[in-house]
Amino acid sequence: MPDNNVTQQKLFNRYYRLFIIPMIFLLYLVLSYLVNPYSKYWSLLFTRPWEELLTEWAVMMLICGVITEFSLISARWMDKRIPWEKWPLKRFIAQLFCQIVSVFILLRILTFVLTMIFGPPPDVSNNGPEKLDEWQFVFVCVMLSILISAVQTGNYLLQRWKTSMMEAAELKLNAAELKQIAMQAELQSLKLQLDPHFMFNNFSTLSALIEEDKNMALSFLENLSRVYRYMIINLHNDLITLREELKFIQAYAFLIKIRNGENVDIQTDIPEAFQSRGIPPITLQLLIENAIKHNVASTAQPLHIRIYINEAGTLTVSNNIQLIPTNMPSTKLGLQNIRNRYRLLSDQSTTIKEENGLFMVTLPLLDF
């Protein structure tokens, strides 16, 4: 970035000299006329010999060039020692003072040099109009010096602004990339939390089935591997379609039926139009597992779990509340997992509430 700025500044200075000196000369003529349009100089302008006029203009071009070079040098010197960013008021006063003083010094030096070359100028100490023209010339040169410095300073501040904007954009991009990496890492960590809870419950059931019914154990193991394969495949997916999740739930419901028989009733009612929307993978499995973990499910008190689209067009998972009496506090790991994943994936949040004897979790459907 700094090398690019240096290159741009060098190019600017090169073209600056190419165009600014003739422009400053023309501006000098305009300002001189505006300051005193009744000067004798203008009435005699077109009656003087062209050689004398060209010589005078060449000298004035030289003066404009010297003023331009000194303005650039002094501005660069001050950029290092009194930068605008740190001391704007101090820099403004110092630069203005430097420009005024330097013009007087430069004009004295140029007058001395020109006197050595062309001889002394006529004495105008007692000539009011000529003395006025001399001071007007000095005034115009000071104004030109300030203008040159202002243009150079404006370019410097513009380059600094562009650099700051590019650096800010780069920092913002880096921050976004770091945030994305952090989000992915957190998502992976949250997803991995699912496995111990899931596997513990189902391996316990499988262990019991092996002793009771080996054929059923084989069928259970086959469906368990199918479910677990789904979880592995979607470990690196932040979103899947609701259709895929429902197919997974159908396989998972088989495991639930083996584990709980008719004590757990799982029903789904999802219109086809909503099944192409997105949902974090394994979300429904977590909610079903959570309902079974915390509620009584027996022949006398069957647990009814319903998955449906509510009137607001969002996905709802509900179950009747019949809590298992226990002194063990709930970790609420499953619900927190779902909340965290929605927080990372969108600005929409889940809603959890109890109403009319039902525990309901509302999940926004996301777009890919």
PDB file of N, CA, C and O in Angstrom, residues 193-205 220 224 227 231 245 248-249 251-257 259-260 264-266 282-297 303-307 317-319 323-324 330-335 337-338 341 359 361:
ATOM      1  N   GLN A 193     -21.453 -31.637  19.625  1.00  0.00           N
ATOM      2  CA  GLN A 193     -22.091 -31.870  20.915  1.00  0.00           C
ATOM      3  C   GLN A 193     -23.249 -32.864  20.807  1.00  0.00           C
ATOM      4  O   GLN A 193     -23.681 -33.441  21.798  1.00  0.00           O
ATOM      5  N   LEU A 194     -23.776 -33.051  19.610  1.00  0.00           N
ATOM      6  CA  LEU A 194     -24.934 -33.916  19.433  1.00  0.00           C
ATOM      7  C   LEU A 194     -24.581 -35.393  19.630  1.00  0.00           C
ATOM      8  O   LEU A 194     -25.370 -36.186  20.110  1.00  0.00           O
ATOM      9  N   ASP A 195     -23.407 -35.798  19.231  1.00  0.00           N
ATOM     10  CA  ASP A 195     -23.085 -37.208  19.110  1.00  0.00           C
ATOM     11  C   ASP A 195     -23.125 -37.986  20.429  1.00  0.00           C
ATOM     12  O   ASP A 195     -23.741 -39.051  20.481  1.00  0.00           O
ATOM     13  N   PRO A 196     -22.481 -37.525  21.510  1.00  0.00           N
ATOM     14  CA  PRO A 196     -22.501 -38.327  22.732  1.00  0.00           C
ATOM     15  C   PRO A 196     -23.914 -38.582  23.250  1.00  0.00           C
ATOM     16  O   PRO A 196     -24.243 -39.721  23.615  1.00  0.00           O
ATOM     17  N   HIS A 197     -24.739 -37.557  23.257  1.00  0.00           N
ATOM     18  CA  HIS A 197     -26.113 -37.711  23.741  1.00  0.00           C
ATOM     19  C   HIS A 197     -26.883 -38.704  22.883  1.00  0.00           C
ATOM     20  O   HIS A 197     -27.575 -39.596  23.377  1.00  0.00           O
ATOM     21  N   PHE A 198     -26.766 -38.554  21.582  1.00  0.00           N
ATOM     22  CA  PHE A 198     -27.489 -39.404  20.645  1.00  0.00           C
ATOM     23  C   PHE A 198     -27.036 -40.863  20.765  1.00  0.00           C
ATOM     24  O   PHE A 198     -27.849 -41.790  20.869  1.00  0.00           O
ATOM     25  N   MET A 199     -25.728 -41.070  20.742  1.00  0.00           N
ATOM     26  CA  MET A 199     -25.208 -42.430  20.725  1.00  0.00           C
ATOM     27  C   MET A 199     -25.461 -43.148  22.060  1.00  0.00           C
ATOM     28  O   MET A 199     -25.725 -44.359  22.078  1.00  0.00           O
ATOM     29  N   PHE A 200     -25.397 -42.450  23.154  1.00  0.00           N
ATOM     30  CA  PHE A 200     -25.606 -43.077  24.460  1.00  0.00           C
ATOM     31  C   PHE A 200     -26.990 -43.717  24.547  1.00  0.00           C
ATOM     32  O   PHE A 200     -27.137 -44.875  24.958  1.00  0.00           O
ATOM     33  N   ASN A 201     -28.024 -42.981  24.170  1.00  0.00           N
ATOM     34  CA  ASN A 201     -29.388 -43.494  24.257  1.00  0.00           C
ATOM     35  C   ASN A 201     -29.596 -44.715  23.362  1.00  0.00           C
ATOM     36  O   ASN A 201     -30.219 -45.708  23.757  1.00  0.00           O
ATOM     37  N   ASN A 202     -29.093 -44.638  22.131  1.00  0.00           N
ATOM     38  CA  ASN A 202     -29.380 -45.700  21.159  1.00  0.00           C
ATOM     39  C   ASN A 202     -28.529 -46.945  21.373  1.00  0.00           C
ATOM     40  O   ASN A 202     -28.982 -48.063  21.121  1.00  0.00           O
ATOM     41  N   PHE A 203     -27.315 -46.783  21.846  1.00  0.00           N
ATOM     42  CA  PHE A 203     -26.508 -47.963  22.137  1.00  0.00           C
ATOM     43  C   PHE A 203     -27.083 -48.731  23.332  1.00  0.00           C
ATOM     44  O   PHE A 203     -26.974 -49.964  23.405  1.00  0.00           O
ATOM     45  N   SER A 204     -27.701 -48.026  24.246  1.00  0.00           N
ATOM     46  CA  SER A 204     -28.347 -48.697  25.370  1.00  0.00           C
ATOM     47  C   SER A 204     -29.500 -49.562  24.869  1.00  0.00           C
ATOM     48  O   SER A 204     -29.672 -50.713  25.296  1.00  0.00           O
ATOM     49  N   THR A 205     -30.290 -49.028  23.953  1.00  0.00           N
ATOM     50  CA  THR A 205     -31.400 -49.786  23.374  1.00  0.00           C
ATOM     51  C   THR A 205     -30.883 -50.980  22.581  1.00  0.00           C
ATOM     52  O   THR A 205     -31.423 -52.091  22.661  1.00  0.00           O
ATOM     53  N   PHE A 220     -32.503 -52.660  13.842  1.00  0.00           N
ATOM     54  CA  PHE A 220     -32.242 -51.418  14.589  1.00  0.00           C
ATOM     55  C   PHE A 220     -30.858 -50.868  14.255  1.00  0.00           C
ATOM     56  O   PHE A 220     -30.670 -49.666  14.048  1.00  0.00           O
ATOM     57  N   LEU A 224     -29.920 -47.409  12.646  1.00  0.00           N
ATOM     58  CA  LEU A 224     -29.038 -46.560  13.419  1.00  0.00           C
ATOM     59  C   LEU A 224     -27.847 -46.098  12.574  1.00  0.00           C
ATOM     60  O   LEU A 224     -27.467 -44.928  12.606  1.00  0.00           O
ATOM     61  N   VAL A 227     -29.060 -43.484  10.162  1.00  0.00           N
ATOM     62  CA  VAL A 227     -29.226 -42.192  10.825  1.00  0.00           C
ATOM     63  C   VAL A 227     -27.861 -41.556  11.112  1.00  0.00           C
ATOM     64  O   VAL A 227     -27.648 -40.362  10.886  1.00  0.00           O
ATOM     65  N   MET A 231     -25.982 -38.010   9.881  1.00  0.00           N
ATOM     66  CA  MET A 231     -25.373 -37.006  10.752  1.00  0.00           C
ATOM     67  C   MET A 231     -23.938 -36.707  10.326  1.00  0.00           C
ATOM     68  O   MET A 231     -23.506 -35.553  10.334  1.00  0.00           O
ATOM     69  N   GLU A 245     -34.385 -33.225   6.157  1.00  0.00           N
ATOM     70  CA  GLU A 245     -34.499 -33.422   7.599  1.00  0.00           C
ATOM     71  C   GLU A 245     -35.693 -34.312   7.933  1.00  0.00           C
ATOM     72  O   GLU A 245     -35.616 -35.157   8.830  1.00  0.00           O
ATOM     73  N   PHE A 248     -34.835 -37.893   7.303  1.00  0.00           N
ATOM     74  CA  PHE A 248     -34.018 -38.354   8.425  1.00  0.00           C
ATOM     75  C   PHE A 248     -34.899 -38.687   9.627  1.00  0.00           C
ATOM     76  O   PHE A 248     -34.692 -39.709  10.309  1.00  0.00           O
ATOM     77  N   ILE A 249     -35.911 -37.854   9.886  1.00  0.00           N
ATOM     78  CA  ILE A 249     -36.787 -38.068  11.032  1.00  0.00           C
ATOM     79  C   ILE A 249     -37.600 -39.352  10.868  1.00  0.00           C
ATOM     80  O   ILE A 249     -37.882 -40.066  11.847  1.00  0.00           O
ATOM     81  N   ALA A 251     -36.541 -42.113   9.438  1.00  0.00           N
ATOM     82  CA  ALA A 251     -35.642 -43.194   9.856  1.00  0.00           C
ATOM     83  C   ALA A 251     -35.425 -43.155  11.368  1.00  0.00           C
ATOM     84  O   ALA A 251     -35.388 -44.198  12.031  1.00  0.00           O
ATOM     85  N   TYR A 252     -35.312 -41.955  11.890  1.00  0.00           N
ATOM     86  CA  TYR A 252     -35.088 -41.816  13.322  1.00  0.00           C
ATOM     87  C   TYR A 252     -36.312 -42.270  14.125  1.00  0.00           C
ATOM     88  O   TYR A 252     -36.173 -42.826  15.227  1.00  0.00           O
ATOM     89  N   ALA A 253     -37.518 -42.054  13.572  1.00  0.00           N
ATOM     90  CA  ALA A 253     -38.746 -42.458  14.260  1.00  0.00           C
ATOM     91  C   ALA A 253     -38.803 -43.972  14.457  1.00  0.00           C
ATOM     92  O   ALA A 253     -39.405 -44.459  15.426  1.00  0.00           O
ATOM     93  N   PHE A 254     -38.173 -44.721  13.530  1.00  0.00           N
ATOM     94  CA  PHE A 254     -38.115 -46.180  13.685  1.00  0.00           C
ATOM     95  C   PHE A 254     -37.351 -46.545  14.953  1.00  0.00           C
ATOM     96  O   PHE A 254     -37.752 -47.430  15.717  1.00  0.00           O
ATOM     97  N   LEU A 255     -36.242 -45.850  15.185  1.00  0.00           N
ATOM     98  CA  LEU A 255     -35.468 -46.104  16.390  1.00  0.00           C
ATOM     99  C   LEU A 255     -36.272 -45.756  17.636  1.00  0.00           C
ATOM    100  O   LEU A 255     -36.216 -46.473  18.644  1.00  0.00           O
ATOM    101  N   ILE A 256     -37.026 -44.661  17.562  1.00  0.00           N
ATOM    102  CA  ILE A 256     -37.854 -44.244  18.692  1.00  0.00           C
ATOM    103  C   ILE A 256     -38.927 -45.289  18.986  1.00  0.00           C
ATOM    104  O   ILE A 256     -39.217 -45.619  20.144  1.00  0.00           O
ATOM    105  N   LYS A 257     -39.522 -45.845  17.919  1.00  0.00           N
ATOM    106  CA  LYS A 257     -40.588 -46.831  18.089  1.00  0.00           C
ATOM    107  C   LYS A 257     -40.047 -48.099  18.757  1.00  0.00           C
ATOM    108  O   LYS A 257     -40.704 -48.686  19.619  1.00  0.00           O
ATOM    109  N   ARG A 259     -37.425 -48.180  20.712  1.00  0.00           N
ATOM    110  CA  ARG A 259     -37.066 -47.839  22.078  1.00  0.00           C
ATOM    111  C   ARG A 259     -38.282 -47.652  22.982  1.00  0.00           C
ATOM    112  O   ARG A 259     -38.257 -47.989  24.161  1.00  0.00           O
ATOM    113  N   ASN A 260     -39.381 -47.112  22.427  1.00  0.00           N
ATOM    114  CA  ASN A 260     -40.504 -46.702  23.275  1.00  0.00           C
ATOM    115  C   ASN A 260     -41.840 -47.308  22.896  1.00  0.00           C
ATOM    116  O   ASN A 260     -42.834 -47.035  23.571  1.00  0.00           O
ATOM    117  N   VAL A 264     -44.580 -43.339  22.449  1.00  0.00           N
ATOM    118  CA  VAL A 264     -44.218 -42.067  21.819  1.00  0.00           C
ATOM    119  C   VAL A 264     -44.838 -42.015  20.427  1.00  0.00           C
ATOM    120  O   VAL A 264     -44.616 -42.908  19.599  1.00  0.00           O
ATOM    121  N   ASP A 265     -45.634 -41.004  20.205  1.00  0.00           N
ATOM    122  CA  ASP A 265     -46.324 -40.836  18.916  1.00  0.00           C
ATOM    123  C   ASP A 265     -45.759 -39.591  18.223  1.00  0.00           C
ATOM    124  O   ASP A 265     -45.900 -38.477  18.739  1.00  0.00           O
ATOM    125  N   ILE A 266     -45.114 -39.779  17.056  1.00  0.00           N
ATOM    126  CA  ILE A 266     -44.518 -38.661  16.309  1.00  0.00           C
ATOM    127  C   ILE A 266     -45.307 -38.458  15.031  1.00  0.00           C
ATOM    128  O   ILE A 266     -45.432 -39.384  14.207  1.00  0.00           O
ATOM    129  N   ILE A 282     -30.211 -31.822  11.872  1.00  0.00           N
ATOM    130  CA  ILE A 282     -30.359 -32.557  13.134  1.00  0.00           C
ATOM    131  C   ILE A 282     -31.115 -31.733  14.183  1.00  0.00           C
ATOM    132  O   ILE A 282     -31.152 -32.084  15.352  1.00  0.00           O
ATOM    133  N   THR A 283     -31.738 -30.646  13.762  1.00  0.00           N
ATOM    134  CA  THR A 283     -32.499 -29.820  14.712  1.00  0.00           C
ATOM    135  C   THR A 283     -33.734 -30.559  15.218  1.00  0.00           C
ATOM    136  O   THR A 283     -34.007 -30.588  16.428  1.00  0.00           O
ATOM    137  N   LEU A 284     -34.477 -31.185  14.318  1.00  0.00           N
ATOM    138  CA  LEU A 284     -35.697 -31.893  14.729  1.00  0.00           C
ATOM    139  C   LEU A 284     -35.363 -33.082  15.628  1.00  0.00           C
ATOM    140  O   LEU A 284     -36.075 -33.369  16.592  1.00  0.00           O
ATOM    141  N   GLN A 285     -34.283 -33.778  15.328  1.00  0.00           N
ATOM    142  CA  GLN A 285     -33.860 -34.907  16.156  1.00  0.00           C
ATOM    143  C   GLN A 285     -33.568 -34.451  17.585  1.00  0.00           C
ATOM    144  O   GLN A 285     -33.926 -35.117  18.562  1.00  0.00           O
ATOM    145  N   LEU A 286     -32.911 -33.283  17.692  1.00  0.00           N
ATOM    146  CA  LEU A 286     -32.615 -32.750  19.022  1.00  0.00           C
ATOM    147  C   LEU A 286     -33.885 -32.467  19.811  1.00  0.00           C
ATOM    148  O   LEU A 286     -33.976 -32.772  21.005  1.00  0.00           O
ATOM    149  N   LEU A 287     -34.877 -31.890  19.145  1.00  0.00           N
ATOM    150  CA  LEU A 287     -36.119 -31.533  19.834  1.00  0.00           C
ATOM    151  C   LEU A 287     -36.913 -32.777  20.232  1.00  0.00           C
ATOM    152  O   LEU A 287     -37.502 -32.824  21.326  1.00  0.00           O
ATOM    153  N   ILE A 288     -36.920 -33.773  19.360  1.00  0.00           N
ATOM    154  CA  ILE A 288     -37.612 -35.025  19.700  1.00  0.00           C
ATOM    155  C   ILE A 288     -36.925 -35.704  20.877  1.00  0.00           C
ATOM    156  O   ILE A 288     -37.565 -36.157  21.834  1.00  0.00           O
ATOM    157  N   GLU A 289     -35.593 -35.780  20.801  1.00  0.00           N
ATOM    158  CA  GLU A 289     -34.827 -36.393  21.880  1.00  0.00           C
ATOM    159  C   GLU A 289     -35.019 -35.629  23.187  1.00  0.00           C
ATOM    160  O   GLU A 289     -35.110 -36.220  24.268  1.00  0.00           O
ATOM    161  N   ASN A 290     -35.101 -34.316  23.108  1.00  0.00           N
ATOM    162  CA  ASN A 290     -35.305 -33.494  24.296  1.00  0.00           C
ATOM    163  C   ASN A 290     -36.664 -33.754  24.930  1.00  0.00           C
ATOM    164  O   ASN A 290     -36.792 -33.834  26.160  1.00  0.00           O
ATOM    165  N   ALA A 291     -37.703 -33.883  24.077  1.00  0.00           N
ATOM    166  CA  ALA A 291     -39.047 -34.159  24.599  1.00  0.00           C
ATOM    167  C   ALA A 291     -39.102 -35.514  25.296  1.00  0.00           C
ATOM    168  O   ALA A 291     -39.701 -35.651  26.380  1.00  0.00           O
ATOM    169  N   ILE A 292     -38.462 -36.523  24.694  1.00  0.00           N
ATOM    170  CA  ILE A 292     -38.478 -37.868  25.291  1.00  0.00           C
ATOM    171  C   ILE A 292     -37.685 -37.892  26.596  1.00  0.00           C
ATOM    172  O   ILE A 292     -38.055 -38.565  27.559  1.00  0.00           O
ATOM    173  N   LYS A 293     -36.584 -37.144  26.624  1.00  0.00           N
ATOM    174  CA  LYS A 293     -35.696 -37.148  27.791  1.00  0.00           C
ATOM    175  C   LYS A 293     -36.378 -36.575  29.027  1.00  0.00           C
ATOM    176  O   LYS A 293     -36.170 -37.057  30.153  1.00  0.00           O
ATOM    177  N   HIS A 294     -37.228 -35.555  28.855  1.00  0.00           N
ATOM    178  CA  HIS A 294     -37.756 -34.817  30.008  1.00  0.00           C
ATOM    179  C   HIS A 294     -39.215 -35.136  30.335  1.00  0.00           C
ATOM    180  O   HIS A 294     -39.743 -34.591  31.312  1.00  0.00           O
ATOM    181  N   ASN A 295     -39.861 -36.004  29.546  1.00  0.00           N
ATOM    182  CA  ASN A 295     -41.284 -36.264  29.769  1.00  0.00           C
ATOM    183  C   ASN A 295     -41.563 -37.750  29.928  1.00  0.00           C
ATOM    184  O   ASN A 295     -40.857 -38.607  29.362  1.00  0.00           O
ATOM    185  N   VAL A 296     -42.601 -38.030  30.691  1.00  0.00           N
ATOM    186  CA  VAL A 296     -43.068 -39.404  30.858  1.00  0.00           C
ATOM    187  C   VAL A 296     -43.664 -39.888  29.540  1.00  0.00           C
ATOM    188  O   VAL A 296     -44.419 -39.178  28.876  1.00  0.00           O
ATOM    189  N   ALA A 297     -43.300 -41.108  29.146  1.00  0.00           N
ATOM    190  CA  ALA A 297     -43.857 -41.728  27.941  1.00  0.00           C
ATOM    191  C   ALA A 297     -44.230 -43.164  28.302  1.00  0.00           C
ATOM    192  O   ALA A 297     -43.360 -44.044  28.386  1.00  0.00           O
ATOM    193  N   LEU A 303     -46.665 -39.954  24.978  1.00  0.00           N
ATOM    194  CA  LEU A 303     -46.088 -38.651  24.627  1.00  0.00           C
ATOM    195  C   LEU A 303     -46.375 -38.377  23.158  1.00  0.00           C
ATOM    196  O   LEU A 303     -45.990 -39.163  22.282  1.00  0.00           O
ATOM    197  N   HIS A 304     -47.039 -37.274  22.885  1.00  0.00           N
ATOM    198  CA  HIS A 304     -47.407 -36.910  21.518  1.00  0.00           C
ATOM    199  C   HIS A 304     -46.498 -35.766  21.048  1.00  0.00           C
ATOM    200  O   HIS A 304     -46.498 -34.679  21.625  1.00  0.00           O
ATOM    201  N   ILE A 305     -45.772 -36.038  20.006  1.00  0.00           N
ATOM    202  CA  ILE A 305     -44.860 -35.036  19.415  1.00  0.00           C
ATOM    203  C   ILE A 305     -45.376 -34.709  18.022  1.00  0.00           C
ATOM    204  O   ILE A 305     -45.578 -35.599  17.192  1.00  0.00           O
ATOM    205  N   ARG A 306     -45.574 -33.423  17.792  1.00  0.00           N
ATOM    206  CA  ARG A 306     -46.136 -32.988  16.512  1.00  0.00           C
ATOM    207  C   ARG A 306     -45.196 -31.971  15.852  1.00  0.00           C
ATOM    208  O   ARG A 306     -44.727 -31.045  16.515  1.00  0.00           O
ATOM    209  N   ILE A 307     -44.939 -32.179  14.560  1.00  0.00           N
ATOM    210  CA  ILE A 307     -44.092 -31.271  13.776  1.00  0.00           C
ATOM    211  C   ILE A 307     -44.964 -30.708  12.659  1.00  0.00           C
ATOM    212  O   ILE A 307     -45.445 -31.452  11.797  1.00  0.00           O
ATOM    213  N   VAL A 317     -42.450 -27.392  16.647  1.00  0.00           N
ATOM    214  CA  VAL A 317     -42.370 -28.738  17.224  1.00  0.00           C
ATOM    215  C   VAL A 317     -42.971 -28.647  18.623  1.00  0.00           C
ATOM    216  O   VAL A 317     -42.492 -27.859  19.463  1.00  0.00           O
ATOM    217  N   SER A 318     -44.016 -29.423  18.858  1.00  0.00           N
ATOM    218  CA  SER A 318     -44.698 -29.352  20.157  1.00  0.00           C
ATOM    219  C   SER A 318     -44.829 -30.745  20.760  1.00  0.00           C
ATOM    220  O   SER A 318     -44.824 -31.758  20.056  1.00  0.00           O
ATOM    221  N   ASN A 319     -44.933 -30.768  22.072  1.00  0.00           N
ATOM    222  CA  ASN A 319     -45.217 -32.025  22.783  1.00  0.00           C
ATOM    223  C   ASN A 319     -46.018 -31.705  24.027  1.00  0.00           C
ATOM    224  O   ASN A 319     -45.922 -30.604  24.593  1.00  0.00           O
ATOM    225  N   LEU A 323     -43.837 -33.923  32.720  1.00  0.00           N
ATOM    226  CA  LEU A 323     -42.439 -33.976  33.131  1.00  0.00           C
ATOM    227  C   LEU A 323     -42.133 -35.136  34.061  1.00  0.00           C
ATOM    228  O   LEU A 323     -42.959 -35.508  34.919  1.00  0.00           O
ATOM    229  N   ILE A 324     -40.954 -35.694  33.872  1.00  0.00           N
ATOM    230  CA  ILE A 324     -40.466 -36.760  34.734  1.00  0.00           C
ATOM    231  C   ILE A 324     -40.037 -36.142  36.066  1.00  0.00           C
ATOM    232  O   ILE A 324     -39.228 -35.209  36.078  1.00  0.00           O
ATOM    233  N   SER A 330     -31.893 -29.658  34.528  1.00  0.00           N
ATOM    234  CA  SER A 330     -31.641 -29.862  33.101  1.00  0.00           C
ATOM    235  C   SER A 330     -30.498 -28.960  32.628  1.00  0.00           C
ATOM    236  O   SER A 330     -30.410 -27.790  33.003  1.00  0.00           O
ATOM    237  N   THR A 331     -29.612 -29.518  31.796  1.00  0.00           N
ATOM    238  CA  THR A 331     -28.522 -28.714  31.214  1.00  0.00           C
ATOM    239  C   THR A 331     -29.011 -27.870  30.042  1.00  0.00           C
ATOM    240  O   THR A 331     -28.362 -26.902  29.662  1.00  0.00           O
ATOM    241  N   LYS A 332     -30.153 -28.279  29.457  1.00  0.00           N
ATOM    242  CA  LYS A 332     -30.732 -27.587  28.290  1.00  0.00           C
ATOM    243  C   LYS A 332     -29.722 -27.437  27.149  1.00  0.00           C
ATOM    244  O   LYS A 332     -29.730 -26.462  26.408  1.00  0.00           O
ATOM    245  N   LEU A 333     -28.848 -28.437  27.036  1.00  0.00           N
ATOM    246  CA  LEU A 333     -27.824 -28.401  26.005  1.00  0.00           C
ATOM    247  C   LEU A 333     -28.420 -28.421  24.608  1.00  0.00           C
ATOM    248  O   LEU A 333     -27.994 -27.683  23.725  1.00  0.00           O
ATOM    249  N   GLY A 334     -29.473 -29.251  24.420  1.00  0.00           N
ATOM    250  CA  GLY A 334     -30.079 -29.365  23.093  1.00  0.00           C
ATOM    251  C   GLY A 334     -30.717 -28.072  22.632  1.00  0.00           C
ATOM    252  O   GLY A 334     -30.487 -27.617  21.511  1.00  0.00           O
ATOM    253  N   LEU A 335     -31.504 -27.449  23.515  1.00  0.00           N
ATOM    254  CA  LEU A 335     -32.165 -26.195  23.145  1.00  0.00           C
ATOM    255  C   LEU A 335     -31.149 -25.080  22.930  1.00  0.00           C
ATOM    256  O   LEU A 335     -31.297 -24.263  22.012  1.00  0.00           O
ATOM    257  N   ASN A 337     -28.124 -25.482  21.955  1.00  0.00           N
ATOM    258  CA  ASN A 337     -27.465 -25.797  20.689  1.00  0.00           C
ATOM    259  C   ASN A 337     -28.242 -25.203  19.518  1.00  0.00           C
ATOM    260  O   ASN A 337     -27.670 -24.571  18.620  1.00  0.00           O
ATOM    261  N   ILE A 338     -29.540 -25.389  19.540  1.00  0.00           N
ATOM    262  CA  ILE A 338     -30.390 -24.876  18.456  1.00  0.00           C
ATOM    263  C   ILE A 338     -30.359 -23.351  18.436  1.00  0.00           C
ATOM    264  O   ILE A 338     -30.237 -22.728  17.375  1.00  0.00           O
ATOM    265  N   ARG A 341     -27.040 -22.115  16.973  1.00  0.00           N
ATOM    266  CA  ARG A 341     -26.904 -22.294  15.524  1.00  0.00           C
ATOM    267  C   ARG A 341     -27.743 -21.284  14.744  1.00  0.00           C
ATOM    268  O   ARG A 341     -27.288 -20.746  13.739  1.00  0.00           O
ATOM    269  N   PHE A 359     -45.524 -27.870  25.308  1.00  0.00           N
ATOM    270  CA  PHE A 359     -44.207 -27.245  25.188  1.00  0.00           C
ATOM    271  C   PHE A 359     -43.936 -27.080  23.697  1.00  0.00           C
ATOM    272  O   PHE A 359     -43.924 -28.064  22.945  1.00  0.00           O
ATOM    273  N   VAL A 361     -41.659 -25.260  20.476  1.00  0.00           N
ATOM    274  CA  VAL A 361     -40.466 -24.600  19.968  1.00  0.00           C
ATOM    275  C   VAL A 361     -40.742 -24.198  18.532  1.00  0.00           C
ATOM    276  O   VAL A 361     -41.067 -25.055  17.684  1.00  0.00           O
TER     277      VAL A 361
END
